[in-house]
Amino acid sequence: MKPSLITGFLVLTIGILGTFPIAPIGFAQTNDENQVNPHEDQTADTVLAEAEAAFLSANLQLALSLNTQAEALFRSAKNTAGIERTQLLLARINIRQGRIAEARDILTELIETAPQSIYRAKFHNALAGSYNPGTESEIALGQLYLALDFVYRLPASDYYALTVGIYQNIAIYLSDMGRPAESLQYFAQAVSRAENTDNPRLLSSLYNNLGIAYIRNEQFDSAAFYLEKALELAEVLEAPLERFRALVNLGNLYTNEGSLEKALAFYDAAQEAYDLVSPGNPSVMIIHNQGRTLTLLGRYEEAEALLNESLAISEEQRIPEGIYHNVIELGKLYARQGMNNRALPYFQRALDTAKLLNNIEFKVSSLRELHQVYAASGRFNAAYENLLHFHTLSDSLAQARYTQELALAENFLELSRQREINEILQKQQLQKEAQLRLQSILIFVSVLALVFLVLLLVQMKRNAAAKQLILEELEVQKQKLEQTSRDKDKLFAIVSHDLRNALVSMEGILTLLKEDSISAEEFKALIPDVETAVQENSIMMSDLLTWAKEQLTGVRMEAKPVKTTHLIQEVLHLFMLIAAKKKIDLASEVGEVPDVLADPNALTFVIRNIVSNALKFTAKQGKVWITADEDPEHVTITIHDNGIGMSAEMQQRLFSEENFSRMGTANEKGTGFGLKLSNDFVKRMGGSLSFVSTEGEGSHFSVTLPKS
């Protein structure tokens, strides 16, 4: 008989992911040797690192003790960031121990009292892990998307790892929501980013979690492929904890496939790996999975002893999920032997534990087992009562999944609406291009008219002074028209060459992919460059369209209150990928500042254009940052960079009528329209645009606008 799927403990990588009640990492015994105190010369960071290591090894009591000591040291040193880290770990320990309300209180208070913390993304990521899959997945996903909004605050050493972790967490929740295709898409993005970080330990963890996703979708061949890759990387790295995770999950894979003896061999190997991580402490997860597998083999006495041992450790560690898994498996063990009266109290305790965890799927499983054992015992009234509860909870679970499917449908409708908007924008773009062609004809005719007018004025032999004045005015107009004509030629050159080149490159890649001339790995390696090129060209196209609209009809300004901080965060989010490609530290140091009175679209264009230039003229490993200051009547937003700066000659030409552009530090191209148009927009909004630049040291552009 094939065992029911996914009833063993799967090992998710939670060093990056945070804590997830859907798949605990495992548990370890606590003994007197583990109750250590830090030496006086140990720093708070060292003690906290030991606490986090104990947490990853599932020695929760030791982790809690060390974390308390670290917090005391941080408080003594008045280290706010350190205190926040200990509170975060405390919340994760509470989640693992089933104290969900306490964990949420801690994380909610951190978010409210430290909104500017560099660990804000980690707070939201951990809070997502406190929500149950299936019934609260949408709430968890909302927290994960918030975490992505704040991940840019983290140091570079944490930024990439947590970004990969958040993508994994989204994939895991989508998998539990019954959305495997979307789940695997997020896993693919996580793998792509991990491969670019050159971090094999992170990649091993990813392969491990991807294998779990395939187990849940009953795609066992794919699961085996990724888990074996995780195991290979762990062995190359000589990382026993990563090797332990891969071996446990391979054992679970073969248990669920029905290859029970093979599964036991993997569990034995996993215990050997765990002995290197935590010598002398048997893994409660391995003991449980061995007991479950022996039950399926009919070796009941051995299975009973192992499950009871795992249960005792779970009770000692105060881990409700461990208690649930062990008592329900003990109930099944006795029920398989026809010992229904002995099975009943275990199934009842499983139900009580499921209620404590508020996990509907656990409740449904417990009620199903209670119904079956009551029916087999001839206690039909009790069986009927549990059957009613089972169906009620099953309907509730189905309703929750229906709600999630409805949300997915709404997202699909929103996507369709966005596509319609894009089609309208494309039509408008074609109309604007036609208008530009018409404008070029009008310019040509205007030039001819000016020439004729000049000849006519010469022939009329008017007063020399008046004639000279008229000629000077006409010359100015002619120069403006010629500049407009040159701008038009430059616009078409950009559209026909730079933007078209990006499309031709993508077309070439698609052709190679269609003709199987490029492997999946090679295609994945090209994706980041193509994605960056598309974003750069999208920004360039936006600038060109803004310029064309200004030339044709003039941009209409509608001044209204604009939330300065929110607008800056949106612009920075737009450039995060470009900055990451150049390895530039892009950050906002803007706190809560008053709203400004401005046109939102025009202000977004100005800030976006200046940030784009700062990234363009800053070399790799450089820094671009934004600050904001205020006086009684104005707010000043300043974009700083430590790039190549400008010479005195360049500074004089910057806001002139002549379009001025140069190549970036990575040979990026510009349109030459941006700063001149930005200066015009700021003036029309009642503000001013100024700058200070030193060649070789960087530039600082300041936008000053009135308060709303």
XYZ file of C-alpha atoms in Angstrom, residues 249 258 366-367 396 418 515:
7
model
C 14.369 15.034 2.448
C 7.108 3.465 -1.196
C -7.192 14.343 13.210
C -10.993 14.308 12.802
C -14.025 25.703 5.574
C -3.268 46.406 -17.876
C 15.629 26.626 -32.727
